[in-house]
Amino acid sequence: MDLSMILMIIGIVCIVVSFFLKDTSKRIEKDLEDLSISIYQETNSLKKRLKIVEEELLLEPNFSIKSASTPKIKETSVQKKQPTTVQQKQVNEILVSQVIQLNKQGYPIEEISKMSTLSTQQILSILRDGR
């Protein structure tokens, strides 16, 4: 046999063997796809958890956000007729802290009265008592 026949036989054997061997690129593609799907799912899970934590922080009554404008607290007709001591105490504590903060920021009493829906006498009383 000559050398060209031996090389041709080796080439044919290599081609036949390549059909029976597993393709590693397909396995790598599948692993990469699984990894990207799992990262996507974890990212979505983290986003949901973060949203829940943000909602809890916004709903927590002791958590305060410092801002330039203070939101006004409106009373419904039910609250005016039958105020509960717990609700009244929470609103008063919030209003007291707002009035004190606005006074520290240099707002005049008339402006604080407009922002907090309290009378000037109530505001002066709060500032005098320093609660």
C-alpha atoms as one frame of an Amber mdcrd trajectory, in Angstrom:
protein
   0.000   0.000   0.000   1.135   3.320  -0.630   1.007   6.421   1.553  -1.930
   8.095  -0.208  -4.153   5.038   0.420  -3.262   5.023   4.125  -4.063   8.735
   4.455  -7.372   8.246   2.607  -8.384   5.379   4.929  -7.446   7.436   8.017
  -9.516  10.366   6.675 -12.563   8.151   6.062 -12.241   6.618   9.537 -12.040
  10.108  11.097 -15.178  11.222   9.256 -17.104   8.097  10.348 -15.916   8.519
  13.954 -16.966  12.197  13.985 -20.575  11.173  13.251 -20.664   8.956  16.347
 -18.997  11.337  18.778 -21.215  13.745  20.740 -21.166  17.351  19.649 -19.884
  19.436  22.590 -20.982  22.742  21.089 -24.666  21.743  21.385 -24.146  20.860
  25.038 -22.406  24.190  25.667 -25.226  26.045  23.905 -27.799  24.280  26.070
 -25.838  25.036  29.258 -25.541  28.685  28.274 -29.264  28.899  27.535 -30.124
  27.307  30.899 -27.807  29.736  32.653 -29.356  32.768  30.965 -32.875  31.564
  31.839 -31.924  31.044  35.492 -30.322  34.510  35.681 -33.454  36.033  34.168
 -35.654  34.264  36.727 -33.446  35.341  39.628 -33.463  38.931  38.378 -37.258
  38.941  38.232 -37.436  37.444  41.704 -35.126  40.145  43.075 -37.173  42.873
  41.397 -40.348  41.543  43.019 -38.682  41.415  46.441 -37.349  44.944  46.025
 -40.810  46.194  45.069 -42.297  44.581  48.189 -39.637  46.172  50.408 -40.214
  49.593  48.829 -43.964  49.283  49.404 -43.395  48.318  53.046 -41.154  51.323
  53.572 -43.715  53.676  52.050 -46.556  52.248  54.139 -44.705  52.177  57.461
 -46.122  54.966  59.673 -42.834  55.912  61.392 -40.955  56.298  58.118 -40.742
  59.922  57.012 -39.589  61.377  53.738 -38.045  64.836  53.796 -39.432  66.964
  51.025 -39.871  70.631  50.186 -43.652  70.494  50.367 -45.592  68.818  53.141
 -48.759  66.903  52.216 -51.996  68.104  53.755 -53.973  65.687  55.894 -57.671
  65.702  55.094 -60.324  64.527  57.501 -63.356  62.693  56.233 -66.788  63.347
  57.656 -66.583  60.078  59.590 -63.345  61.154  61.242 -64.857  64.540  62.176
 -67.912  62.950  63.779 -66.219  60.055  65.562 -62.454  60.541  65.948 -60.765
  57.608  67.609 -58.028  58.355  70.085 -55.483  56.239  68.212 -56.101  57.995
  64.882 -56.198  61.403  66.544 -52.954  60.703  68.408 -51.137  59.579  65.234
 -52.341  62.563  63.232 -51.407  64.930  66.040 -47.918  63.448  66.360 -47.395
  63.734  62.628 -48.692  67.293  62.531 -46.596  68.279  65.545 -43.429  66.925
  63.946 -44.292  68.643  60.654 -44.927  71.966  62.368 -41.632  71.755  64.266
 -39.701  70.820  61.123 -41.278  73.604  59.084 -40.485  76.093  61.844 -36.847
  74.919  61.919 -36.694  75.384  58.150 -37.717  79.024  58.617 -41.290  79.012
  57.340 -43.534  81.751  58.825 -46.418  80.694  61.058 -49.045  81.708  58.497
 -47.405  79.501  55.862 -47.202  76.584  58.306 -50.895  77.111  59.073 -51.764
  76.793  55.392 -49.634  73.689  54.939 -50.783  71.847  58.046 -54.452  72.926
  58.205 -53.954  74.040  61.818 -54.843  77.408  63.273 -52.115  79.864  64.199
 -53.000  79.432  67.889 -52.498  75.669  67.621 -49.172  76.178  65.867 -48.007
  78.661  68.498 -49.077  76.218  71.201 -47.113  73.404  69.565 -44.016  75.556
  69.189 -44.329  76.847  72.753 -44.713  73.347  74.221 -41.985  71.967  71.956
 -43.549  68.540  71.795
